[in-house]
PDB file of C-alpha atoms and ligand atoms in Angstrom:
ATOM      1  CA  MET A   8      22.256  -9.318   0.490  1.00 50.00           C
ATOM      2  CA  ARG A   9      19.495 -10.584  -1.758  1.00 51.00           C
ATOM      3  CA  ARG A  10      17.147 -11.834   0.899  1.00 52.00           C
ATOM      4  CA  MET A  11      16.072 -10.427   4.210  1.00 53.00           C
ATOM      5  CA  ASP A  12      17.374 -12.739   6.879  1.00 48.00           C
ATOM      6  CA  GLN A  13      14.694 -14.479   8.914  1.00 45.00           C
ATOM      7  CA  SER A  14      16.629 -14.076  12.146  1.00 45.00           C
ATOM      8  CA  SER A  15      15.342 -11.526  14.597  1.00 43.00           C
ATOM      9  CA  ASP A  16      18.561  -9.510  14.701  1.00 49.00           C
ATOM     10  CA  ALA A  17      18.517  -8.678  10.983  1.00 61.00           C
ATOM     11  CA  ASP A  18      18.246  -4.916  10.573  1.00 85.00           C
ATOM     12  CA  PRO A  19      15.416  -4.188   8.157  1.00 91.00           C
ATOM     13  CA  PHE A  20      16.730  -0.674   7.517  1.00 91.00           C
ATOM     14  CA  THR A  21      19.999  -2.036   6.180  1.00 89.00           C
ATOM     15  CA  TYR A  22      18.057  -4.025   3.609  1.00 92.00           C
ATOM     16  CA  ALA A  23      15.797  -1.094   2.845  1.00 95.00           C
ATOM     17  CA  ARG A  24      18.818   1.158   2.247  1.00 94.00           C
ATOM     18  CA  ALA A  25      20.317  -1.411  -0.104  1.00 94.00           C
ATOM     19  CA  ALA A  26      17.044  -1.704  -2.014  1.00 95.00           C
ATOM     20  CA  ALA A  27      16.704   2.096  -2.057  1.00 97.00           C
ATOM     21  CA  ALA A  28      20.141   2.485  -3.634  1.00 96.00           C
ATOM     22  CA  GLU A  29      19.194   0.001  -6.317  1.00 95.00           C
ATOM     23  CA  LEU A  30      15.811   1.642  -6.973  1.00 96.00           C
ATOM     24  CA  GLN A  31      17.506   5.033  -7.334  1.00 95.00           C
ATOM     25  CA  SER A  32      20.127   3.767  -9.707  1.00 94.00           C
ATOM     26  CA  LEU A  33      17.520   1.948 -11.840  1.00 93.00           C
ATOM     27  CA  ALA A  34      15.280   5.031 -11.871  1.00 93.00           C
ATOM     28  CA  GLY A  35      18.184   7.301 -12.810  1.00 92.00           C
ATOM     29  CA  GLY A  36      17.877   9.454  -9.693  1.00 95.00           C
ATOM     30  CA  PRO A  37      15.901   9.968  -6.492  1.00 97.00           C
ATOM     31  CA  LEU A  38      12.243   8.978  -6.580  1.00 97.00           C
ATOM     32  CA  ASP A  39       9.466  11.500  -6.098  1.00 97.00           C
ATOM     33  CA  ALA A  40       6.584   9.150  -5.335  1.00 98.00           C
ATOM     34  CA  ALA A  41       5.667   5.506  -4.825  1.00 98.00           C
ATOM     35  CA  VAL A  42       2.379   3.761  -5.552  1.00 97.00           C
ATOM     36  CA  VAL A  43       1.418   0.346  -4.194  1.00 95.00           C
ATOM     37  CA  LEU A  44      -1.183  -1.449  -6.296  1.00 91.00           C
ATOM     38  CA  GLY A  45      -3.228  -3.853  -4.206  1.00 82.00           C
ATOM     39  CA  SER A  46      -5.296  -6.896  -5.131  1.00 72.00           C
ATOM     40  CA  GLY A  47      -7.212  -6.289  -8.302  1.00 72.00           C
ATOM     41  CA  TRP A  48      -5.479  -2.969  -9.018  1.00 77.00           C
ATOM     42  CA  GLY A  49      -2.995  -4.500 -11.483  1.00 75.00           C
ATOM     43  CA  ASP A  50      -4.796  -3.147 -14.550  1.00 81.00           C
ATOM     44  CA  ALA A  51      -4.076   0.354 -13.293  1.00 88.00           C
ATOM     45  CA  LEU A  52      -0.356  -0.158 -13.901  1.00 89.00           C
ATOM     46  CA  ASP A  53      -0.173   0.641 -17.632  1.00 88.00           C
ATOM     47  CA  VAL A  54      -2.555   3.565 -17.238  1.00 90.00           C
ATOM     48  CA  ILE A  55      -0.232   5.241 -14.743  1.00 91.00           C
ATOM     49  CA  GLY A  56       3.068   4.788 -16.519  1.00 85.00           C
ATOM     50  CA  SER A  57       4.871   2.777 -19.160  1.00 78.00           C
ATOM     51  CA  GLY A  58       7.309   0.010 -18.304  1.00 75.00           C
ATOM     52  CA  GLY A  59       9.002   0.077 -21.679  1.00 70.00           C
ATOM     53  CA  PRO A  60      12.131   2.033 -22.538  1.00 65.00           C
ATOM     54  CA  ASP A  61      10.100   4.259 -24.894  1.00 66.00           C
ATOM     55  CA  GLY A  62       8.114   5.569 -21.977  1.00 63.00           C
ATOM     56  CA  GLY A  63      11.260   5.832 -19.897  1.00 67.00           C
ATOM     57  CA  GLY A  64      10.215   2.897 -17.737  1.00 85.00           C
ATOM     58  CA  LYS A  65      11.807  -0.245 -16.360  1.00 91.00           C
ATOM     59  CA  ASP A  66      10.210  -3.287 -14.748  1.00 92.00           C
ATOM     60  CA  VAL A  67      12.165  -5.050 -12.016  1.00 92.00           C
ATOM     61  CA  LEU A  68      11.120  -8.257 -10.274  1.00 90.00           C
ATOM     62  CA  PHE A  69      10.960  -8.102  -6.488  1.00 89.00           C
ATOM     63  CA  ALA A  70      13.139 -11.216  -6.560  1.00 88.00           C
ATOM     64  CA  ASP A  71      15.940  -9.145  -8.128  1.00 90.00           C
ATOM     65  CA  LEU A  72      15.941  -6.504  -5.402  1.00 92.00           C
ATOM     66  CA  PRO A  73      17.486  -6.810  -1.924  1.00 91.00           C
ATOM     67  CA  GLY A  74      15.252  -7.785   0.956  1.00 90.00           C
ATOM     68  CA  PHE A  75      12.114  -8.874  -0.874  1.00 86.00           C
ATOM     69  CA  PRO A  76      10.750 -12.339  -0.149  1.00 80.00           C
ATOM     70  CA  ALA A  77      11.270 -15.124  -2.660  1.00 70.00           C
ATOM     71  CA  PRO A  78       8.238 -15.730  -4.884  1.00 63.00           C
ATOM     72  CA  THR A  79       5.829 -18.290  -3.471  1.00 63.00           C
ATOM     73  CA  VAL A  80       5.585 -21.620  -5.280  1.00 51.00           C
ATOM     74  CA  GLY A  81       3.458 -21.316  -8.394  1.00 50.00           C
ATOM     75  CA  GLY A  82       2.944 -17.614  -7.960  1.00 52.00           C
ATOM     76  CA  HIS A  83       4.896 -14.683  -9.260  1.00 58.00           C
ATOM     77  CA  GLY A  84       6.386 -12.532  -6.588  1.00 63.00           C
ATOM     78  CA  GLY A  85       5.453  -9.123  -7.863  1.00 86.00           C
ATOM     79  CA  MET A  86       7.476  -6.381  -9.462  1.00 90.00           C
ATOM     80  CA  VAL A  87       8.179  -2.714  -9.330  1.00 94.00           C
ATOM     81  CA  ARG A  88       7.904  -0.425 -12.348  1.00 94.00           C
ATOM     82  CA  LEU A  89      10.188   2.577 -12.349  1.00 95.00           C
ATOM     83  CA  THR A  90       8.667   5.152 -14.613  1.00 94.00           C
ATOM     84  CA  THR A  91       7.882   8.834 -14.915  1.00 93.00           C
ATOM     85  CA  VAL A  92       4.646  10.763 -14.668  1.00 93.00           C
ATOM     86  CA  GLY A  93       5.279  14.235 -16.028  1.00 90.00           C
ATOM     87  CA  GLN A  94       8.634  15.245 -14.582  1.00 90.00           C
ATOM     88  CA  ARG A  95       8.341  12.964 -11.572  1.00 94.00           C
ATOM     89  CA  ARG A  96      10.119   9.677 -10.985  1.00 95.00           C
ATOM     90  CA  VAL A  97       7.641   7.161  -9.660  1.00 96.00           C
ATOM     91  CA  ALA A  98       7.944   3.581  -8.408  1.00 96.00           C
ATOM     92  CA  LEU A  99       4.825   1.509  -9.043  1.00 95.00           C
ATOM     93  CA  PHE A 100       4.704  -1.623  -6.905  1.00 94.00           C
ATOM     94  CA  ALA A 101       2.547  -4.269  -8.564  1.00 90.00           C
ATOM     95  CA  GLY A 102       1.870  -6.815  -5.878  1.00 85.00           C
ATOM     96  CA  ARG A 103       2.585  -6.531  -2.186  1.00 87.00           C
ATOM     97  CA  VAL A 104       3.614  -8.683   0.736  1.00 88.00           C
ATOM     98  CA  HIS A 105       0.958  -9.506   3.345  1.00 91.00           C
ATOM     99  CA  LEU A 106       1.122 -10.589   6.980  1.00 93.00           C
ATOM    100  CA  TYR A 107      -1.143 -13.506   6.153  1.00 92.00           C
ATOM    101  CA  GLU A 108       1.548 -15.004   3.923  1.00 88.00           C
ATOM    102  CA  GLY A 109       3.520 -15.541   7.099  1.00 90.00           C
ATOM    103  CA  HIS A 110       5.828 -12.531   6.714  1.00 90.00           C
ATOM    104  CA  GLY A 111       6.652 -10.197   9.543  1.00 92.00           C
ATOM    105  CA  ALA A 112       5.757  -6.522   9.555  1.00 95.00           C
ATOM    106  CA  ASP A 113       9.265  -5.577   8.341  1.00 94.00           C
ATOM    107  CA  ARG A 114       8.802  -7.511   5.125  1.00 93.00           C
ATOM    108  CA  VAL A 115       5.313  -6.176   4.640  1.00 94.00           C
ATOM    109  CA  VAL A 116       6.623  -2.593   4.633  1.00 96.00           C
ATOM    110  CA  HIS A 117       9.934  -3.256   2.897  1.00 96.00           C
ATOM    111  CA  GLY A 118       8.864  -1.914  -0.517  1.00 96.00           C
ATOM    112  CA  VAL A 119       7.412   1.287   0.885  1.00 97.00           C
ATOM    113  CA  ARG A 120      10.343   1.806   3.238  1.00 97.00           C
ATOM    114  CA  SER A 121      12.812   1.316   0.394  1.00 97.00           C
ATOM    115  CA  ALA A 122      10.941   3.718  -1.871  1.00 98.00           C
ATOM    116  CA  VAL A 123      10.830   6.443   0.774  1.00 98.00           C
ATOM    117  CA  LEU A 124      14.534   5.981   1.503  1.00 98.00           C
ATOM    118  CA  ALA A 125      15.040   6.301  -2.279  1.00 98.00           C
ATOM    119  CA  GLY A 126      13.498   9.762  -2.061  1.00 98.00           C
ATOM    120  CA  ALA A 127       9.751   9.208  -2.475  1.00 98.00           C
ATOM    121  CA  SER A 128       8.108  11.920  -0.385  1.00 98.00           C
ATOM    122  CA  THR A 129       4.618  10.828  -1.425  1.00 98.00           C
ATOM    123  CA  VAL A 130       3.248   7.318  -1.007  1.00 98.00           C
ATOM    124  CA  LEU A 131      -0.079   6.306  -2.527  1.00 98.00           C
ATOM    125  CA  LEU A 132      -1.438   3.023  -1.216  1.00 97.00           C
ATOM    126  CA  THR A 133      -4.333   1.144  -2.753  1.00 94.00           C
ATOM    127  CA  ASN A 134      -6.254  -1.876  -1.598  1.00 93.00           C
ATOM    128  CA  ALA A 135      -9.296  -4.027  -2.131  1.00 91.00           C
ATOM    129  CA  ALA A 136     -11.693  -3.752   0.771  1.00 95.00           C
ATOM    130  CA  GLY A 137     -14.984  -4.994   2.066  1.00 95.00           C
ATOM    131  CA  SER A 138     -17.542  -2.268   2.704  1.00 97.00           C
ATOM    132  CA  ILE A 139     -19.065  -1.909   6.145  1.00 98.00           C
ATOM    133  CA  ASN A 140     -20.795   1.397   5.410  1.00 97.00           C
ATOM    134  CA  PRO A 141     -23.903   1.048   3.189  1.00 94.00           C
ATOM    135  CA  ALA A 142     -22.995   4.379   1.543  1.00 95.00           C
ATOM    136  CA  ASN A 143     -20.181   2.598  -0.355  1.00 96.00           C
ATOM    137  CA  GLY A 144     -21.307  -0.167  -2.701  1.00 92.00           C
ATOM    138  CA  VAL A 145     -19.238  -2.564  -4.808  1.00 91.00           C
ATOM    139  CA  GLY A 146     -17.078  -0.646  -7.264  1.00 90.00           C
ATOM    140  CA  ALA A 147     -16.873   2.496  -5.111  1.00 93.00           C
ATOM    141  CA  ALA A 148     -13.465   4.064  -4.596  1.00 95.00           C
ATOM    142  CA  VAL A 149     -13.146   5.466  -1.078  1.00 97.00           C
ATOM    143  CA  LEU A 150     -10.379   7.740   0.195  1.00 98.00           C
ATOM    144  CA  VAL A 151      -8.970   6.448   3.460  1.00 98.00           C
ATOM    145  CA  ARG A 152      -9.251   9.207   6.069  1.00 98.00           C
ATOM    146  CA  ASP A 153      -7.862   7.166   8.952  1.00 98.00           C
ATOM    147  CA  HIS A 154      -7.251   3.591   9.988  1.00 98.00           C
ATOM    148  CA  LEU A 155      -7.753   1.128  12.810  1.00 98.00           C
ATOM    149  CA  ASN A 156      -4.645  -1.026  12.959  1.00 98.00           C
ATOM    150  CA  LEU A 157      -6.059  -4.289  14.302  1.00 98.00           C
ATOM    151  CA  THR A 158      -3.221  -6.453  13.016  1.00 97.00           C
ATOM    152  CA  GLY A 159      -1.632  -6.617  16.446  1.00 96.00           C
ATOM    153  CA  THR A 160       1.740  -5.524  15.120  1.00 97.00           C
ATOM    154  CA  SER A 161       3.748  -2.523  13.937  1.00 97.00           C
ATOM    155  CA  PRO A 162       6.710  -2.168  11.586  1.00 96.00           C
ATOM    156  CA  LEU A 163       8.443  -0.147  14.296  1.00 96.00           C
ATOM    157  CA  ILE A 164       8.720  -3.033  16.753  1.00 94.00           C
ATOM    158  CA  GLY A 165      12.338  -4.076  17.207  1.00 90.00           C
ATOM    159  CA  PRO A 166      15.701  -2.479  17.839  1.00 89.00           C
ATOM    160  CA  THR A 167      15.936   1.300  17.662  1.00 90.00           C
ATOM    161  CA  PRO A 168      16.003   2.270  13.974  1.00 90.00           C
ATOM    162  CA  PRO A 169      19.261   3.794  12.769  1.00 89.00           C
ATOM    163  CA  GLU A 170      19.837   7.545  12.625  1.00 90.00           C
ATOM    164  CA  PRO A 171      18.288   9.739  11.378  1.00 92.00           C
ATOM    165  CA  HIS A 172      15.153   7.621  11.920  1.00 90.00           C
ATOM    166  CA  SER A 173      15.694   6.606  15.535  1.00 88.00           C
ATOM    167  CA  VAL A 174      12.558   8.276  16.897  1.00 90.00           C
ATOM    168  CA  ARG A 175       9.935   5.615  16.458  1.00 89.00           C
ATOM    169  CA  PHE A 176       7.105   7.037  18.560  1.00 93.00           C
ATOM    170  CA  VAL A 177       5.473   8.291  15.400  1.00 96.00           C
ATOM    171  CA  ASP A 178       2.582  10.723  15.527  1.00 96.00           C
ATOM    172  CA  LEU A 179      -0.342   9.346  13.510  1.00 97.00           C
ATOM    173  CA  THR A 180      -2.775  12.195  14.114  1.00 97.00           C
ATOM    174  CA  GLU A 181      -2.800  12.911  10.382  1.00 96.00           C
ATOM    175  CA  ALA A 182      -1.548   9.633   9.052  1.00 98.00           C
ATOM    176  CA  TYR A 183      -3.470  10.156   5.813  1.00 98.00           C
ATOM    177  CA  SER A 184      -2.884  13.486   4.116  1.00 98.00           C
ATOM    178  CA  ALA A 185      -5.865  15.830   3.734  1.00 98.00           C
ATOM    179  CA  ARG A 186      -3.971  17.505   0.874  1.00 98.00           C
ATOM    180  CA  LEU A 187      -3.756  14.255  -1.086  1.00 98.00           C
ATOM    181  CA  ARG A 188      -7.466  13.590  -0.499  1.00 98.00           C
ATOM    182  CA  SER A 189      -8.247  17.022  -1.951  1.00 98.00           C
ATOM    183  CA  LEU A 190      -6.097  16.305  -4.997  1.00 98.00           C
ATOM    184  CA  ALA A 191      -7.961  13.014  -5.525  1.00 97.00           C
ATOM    185  CA  LYS A 192     -11.276  14.874  -5.335  1.00 97.00           C
ATOM    186  CA  GLU A 193     -10.050  17.321  -7.992  1.00 97.00           C
ATOM    187  CA  VAL A 194      -9.552  14.313 -10.270  1.00 96.00           C
ATOM    188  CA  GLU A 195     -12.750  12.534  -9.284  1.00 95.00           C
ATOM    189  CA  PRO A 196     -15.240  14.834  -7.555  1.00 95.00           C
ATOM    190  CA  GLY A 197     -17.668  13.026  -5.302  1.00 91.00           C
ATOM    191  CA  LEU A 198     -15.199  10.498  -3.925  1.00 96.00           C
ATOM    192  CA  GLY A 199     -16.175   9.526  -0.403  1.00 96.00           C
ATOM    193  CA  GLU A 200     -13.939   9.122   2.644  1.00 98.00           C
ATOM    194  CA  GLY A 201     -13.807   6.417   5.261  1.00 98.00           C
ATOM    195  CA  VAL A 202     -11.959   4.673   8.067  1.00 98.00           C
ATOM    196  CA  TYR A 203     -10.117   1.483   7.072  1.00 98.00           C
ATOM    197  CA  ALA A 204      -9.830  -1.376   9.550  1.00 98.00           C
ATOM    198  CA  ALA A 205      -6.735  -3.489   8.876  1.00 98.00           C
ATOM    199  CA  LEU A 206      -6.961  -7.100  10.022  1.00 98.00           C
ATOM    200  CA  HIS A 207      -4.402  -9.855   9.891  1.00 95.00           C
ATOM    201  CA  GLY A 208      -6.440 -12.244   7.693  1.00 91.00           C
ATOM    202  CA  PRO A 209      -6.343 -14.325   5.582  1.00 92.00           C
ATOM    203  CA  ASN A 210      -9.813 -15.535   6.524  1.00 94.00           C
ATOM    204  CA  TYR A 211     -12.579 -13.042   5.954  1.00 95.00           C
ATOM    205  CA  GLU A 212     -14.413 -11.761   8.991  1.00 97.00           C
ATOM    206  CA  THR A 213     -17.444 -13.179  10.718  1.00 96.00           C
ATOM    207  CA  PRO A 214     -20.655 -11.135  10.648  1.00 96.00           C
ATOM    208  CA  ALA A 215     -20.156 -10.564  14.388  1.00 97.00           C
ATOM    209  CA  GLU A 216     -16.700  -9.122  13.741  1.00 98.00           C
ATOM    210  CA  ILE A 217     -18.124  -6.835  11.069  1.00 97.00           C
ATOM    211  CA  ALA A 218     -20.815  -5.659  13.511  1.00 97.00           C
ATOM    212  CA  MET A 219     -18.024  -4.943  16.002  1.00 98.00           C
ATOM    213  CA  LEU A 220     -15.965  -3.033  13.421  1.00 98.00           C
ATOM    214  CA  ARG A 221     -18.993  -0.945  12.516  1.00 97.00           C
ATOM    215  CA  THR A 222     -19.411  -0.012  16.185  1.00 98.00           C
ATOM    216  CA  LEU A 223     -15.724   0.891  16.306  1.00 97.00           C
ATOM    217  CA  GLY A 224     -16.181   3.369  13.478  1.00 97.00           C
ATOM    218  CA  ALA A 225     -14.817   1.429  10.513  1.00 98.00           C
ATOM    219  CA  ASP A 226     -16.230   1.947   7.029  1.00 98.00           C
ATOM    220  CA  LEU A 227     -13.884  -0.449   5.216  1.00 98.00           C
ATOM    221  CA  VAL A 228     -12.136  -3.681   6.106  1.00 98.00           C
ATOM    222  CA  GLY A 229      -9.048  -5.235   4.566  1.00 97.00           C
ATOM    223  CA  MET A 230      -5.741  -6.967   5.177  1.00 95.00           C
ATOM    224  CA  SER A 231      -3.114  -4.409   4.183  1.00 95.00           C
ATOM    225  CA  THR A 232      -2.192  -0.703   4.063  1.00 97.00           C
ATOM    226  CA  ALA A 233      -2.033   0.249   7.764  1.00 98.00           C
ATOM    227  CA  LEU A 234       1.497  -1.060   8.382  1.00 98.00           C
ATOM    228  CA  GLU A 235       2.814   0.548   5.191  1.00 98.00           C
ATOM    229  CA  THR A 236       1.281   3.846   6.263  1.00 98.00           C
ATOM    230  CA  ILE A 237       3.005   3.640   9.651  1.00 98.00           C
ATOM    231  CA  ALA A 238       6.378   2.876   8.025  1.00 98.00           C
ATOM    232  CA  ALA A 239       6.021   5.705   5.499  1.00 98.00           C
ATOM    233  CA  ARG A 240       4.990   8.229   8.171  1.00 98.00           C
ATOM    234  CA  HIS A 241       7.915   7.157  10.321  1.00 97.00           C
ATOM    235  CA  LEU A 242      10.213   8.198   7.475  1.00 97.00           C
ATOM    236  CA  GLY A 243       8.308  11.439   6.934  1.00 97.00           C
ATOM    237  CA  ALA A 244       6.472  10.709   3.685  1.00 98.00           C
ATOM    238  CA  GLU A 245       3.004  12.051   2.943  1.00 98.00           C
ATOM    239  CA  VAL A 246       0.528   9.177   2.603  1.00 98.00           C
ATOM    240  CA  GLY A 247      -2.661   8.811   0.619  1.00 98.00           C
ATOM    241  CA  ALA A 248      -4.697   5.615   0.443  1.00 98.00           C
ATOM    242  CA  ILE A 249      -7.626   4.540  -1.686  1.00 96.00           C
ATOM    243  CA  SER A 250      -9.823   1.501  -1.103  1.00 96.00           C
ATOM    244  CA  LEU A 251     -11.728  -0.093  -3.913  1.00 93.00           C
ATOM    245  CA  VAL A 252     -14.840  -1.757  -2.541  1.00 93.00           C
ATOM    246  CA  THR A 253     -14.856  -5.260  -3.991  1.00 90.00           C
ATOM    247  CA  ASN A 254     -17.591  -6.720  -1.794  1.00 92.00           C
ATOM    248  CA  LEU A 255     -19.971  -5.936   1.007  1.00 94.00           C
ATOM    249  CA  ALA A 256     -18.430  -7.092   4.274  1.00 95.00           C
ATOM    250  CA  ALA A 257     -19.467 -10.420   5.770  1.00 92.00           C
ATOM    251  CA  GLY A 258     -23.124 -10.588   6.732  1.00 91.00           C
ATOM    252  CA  LEU A 259     -24.068  -7.440   4.805  1.00 90.00           C
ATOM    253  CA  GLY A 260     -24.576  -9.006   1.366  1.00 85.00           C
ATOM    254  CA  ASP A 261     -26.631 -11.929   0.094  1.00 82.00           C
ATOM    255  CA  THR A 262     -23.756 -14.190  -0.917  1.00 80.00           C
ATOM    256  CA  PRO A 263     -20.719 -15.701   0.802  1.00 81.00           C
ATOM    257  CA  LEU A 264     -17.411 -13.899   0.195  1.00 82.00           C
ATOM    258  CA  ASP A 265     -15.300 -15.245  -2.626  1.00 79.00           C
ATOM    259  CA  HIS A 266     -11.733 -14.166  -3.403  1.00 79.00           C
ATOM    260  CA  THR A 267     -12.170 -14.578  -7.174  1.00 79.00           C
ATOM    261  CA  GLU A 268     -15.098 -12.136  -7.065  1.00 75.00           C
ATOM    262  CA  VAL A 269     -12.949  -9.743  -5.080  1.00 73.00           C
ATOM    263  CA  LEU A 270     -10.263  -9.877  -7.775  1.00 73.00           C
ATOM    264  CA  ALA A 271     -12.824  -9.565 -10.605  1.00 75.00           C
ATOM    265  CA  ALA A 272     -14.385  -6.459  -9.064  1.00 71.00           C
ATOM    266  CA  GLY A 273     -10.918  -4.943  -8.852  1.00 67.00           C
ATOM    267  CA  GLY A 274     -10.109  -5.813 -12.454  1.00 67.00           C
ATOM    268  CA  ASP A 275     -13.276  -4.121 -13.708  1.00 71.00           C
ATOM    269  CA  ALA A 276     -12.249  -0.872 -12.081  1.00 80.00           C
ATOM    270  CA  GLY A 277      -8.539  -1.042 -12.920  1.00 82.00           C
ATOM    271  CA  GLU A 278      -8.496   1.504 -15.690  1.00 87.00           C
ATOM    272  CA  ARG A 279     -10.578   4.057 -13.801  1.00 88.00           C
ATOM    273  CA  MET A 280      -8.387   3.628 -10.731  1.00 91.00           C
ATOM    274  CA  GLY A 281      -5.291   4.075 -12.885  1.00 93.00           C
ATOM    275  CA  ARG A 282      -6.607   7.398 -14.173  1.00 94.00           C
ATOM    276  CA  LEU A 283      -7.381   8.509 -10.628  1.00 95.00           C
ATOM    277  CA  LEU A 284      -3.868   7.676  -9.405  1.00 96.00           C
ATOM    278  CA  ARG A 285      -2.243   9.268 -12.425  1.00 95.00           C
ATOM    279  CA  GLY A 286      -4.313  12.386 -11.886  1.00 96.00           C
ATOM    280  CA  VAL A 287      -3.116  12.649  -8.289  1.00 97.00           C
ATOM    281  CA  LEU A 288       0.519  12.114  -9.333  1.00 97.00           C
ATOM    282  CA  GLU A 289       0.225  14.839 -11.972  1.00 96.00           C
ATOM    283  CA  ARG A 290      -1.031  17.274  -9.351  1.00 96.00           C
ATOM    284  CA  LEU A 291       1.596  16.664  -6.661  1.00 95.00           C
TER     285      LEU A 291
HETATM  286  N1  HPA B  17     -12.516  -8.404   4.358  1.00 89.19           N
HETATM  287  C1  HPA B  17     -11.178  -8.339   4.461  1.00 89.19           C
HETATM  288  N2  HPA B  17     -10.388  -8.075   3.443  1.00 89.19           N
HETATM  289  C2  HPA B  17     -10.951  -7.846   2.245  1.00 89.19           C
HETATM  290  C3  HPA B  17     -12.333  -7.902   2.066  1.00 89.19           C
HETATM  291  C4  HPA B  17     -13.162  -8.199   3.179  1.00 89.19           C
HETATM  292  O1  HPA B  17     -14.399  -8.256   3.094  1.00 89.19           O
HETATM  293  N3  HPA B  17     -12.555  -7.633   0.746  1.00 89.19           N
HETATM  294  C5  HPA B  17     -11.348  -7.423   0.176  1.00 89.19           C
HETATM  295  N4  HPA B  17     -10.368  -7.555   1.074  1.00 89.19           N
END
């Protein structure tokens, strides 16, 4: 069961349970927390936890775990680092799967779902985002207070999930934990909060779409996070999410949007973001 079947009757929870068992055995026991490092957050990895045996860590390629998509041609498919922060076992996902790569919602949430089934009761999601709110300039880290899921899909579409997760009408009133936002503010006082609009992508938005999102109450715009939050909440995990503003949203800056600039802005902030995430993990 190395690959999630493309057919519609494949049960994503079966794959997630298989991946969870493998994550647990590699980590040496149940996980406490999972962190997903989004575009440009890769430099945060070593700051949070070691991958070497000296630091008690292990790096595993997605390709070697059940249910993850095969790496795309020319690219590397991402990996998960199983490590410890203090006494806690943590899975650090470096790289994620996006809808815009052509994957369904089940694949997009597979890593998070597997980690929660492996015991992670806290999930910290990170992303690169465009800023719609002038209060947050490039380089700002913003705590996600809520989201607008505008992807048109949900990871809970499909057959009834297996017991004990069969109730899929998940309450999202407090999708993003106020407690985790407070912990983040202990580490970095002055962090702002905002609403994240998740779009399908991969094209960036038009200025008219950004004007619409602003009217709808969005502060941030990106192409990830919301589906993973829904999947984690469905399984009962506490979710925190942090956006790193890599650009002003379309029409709000002077220059056209450029993916390499988005990645560069993320890279510049990697170490600071790593310290922030580590600080939250230490305070759980
Ligand atoms: N729009 C959508 N996704 C993004 C952006 C953006 O401006 N920046 C980084 N990810």
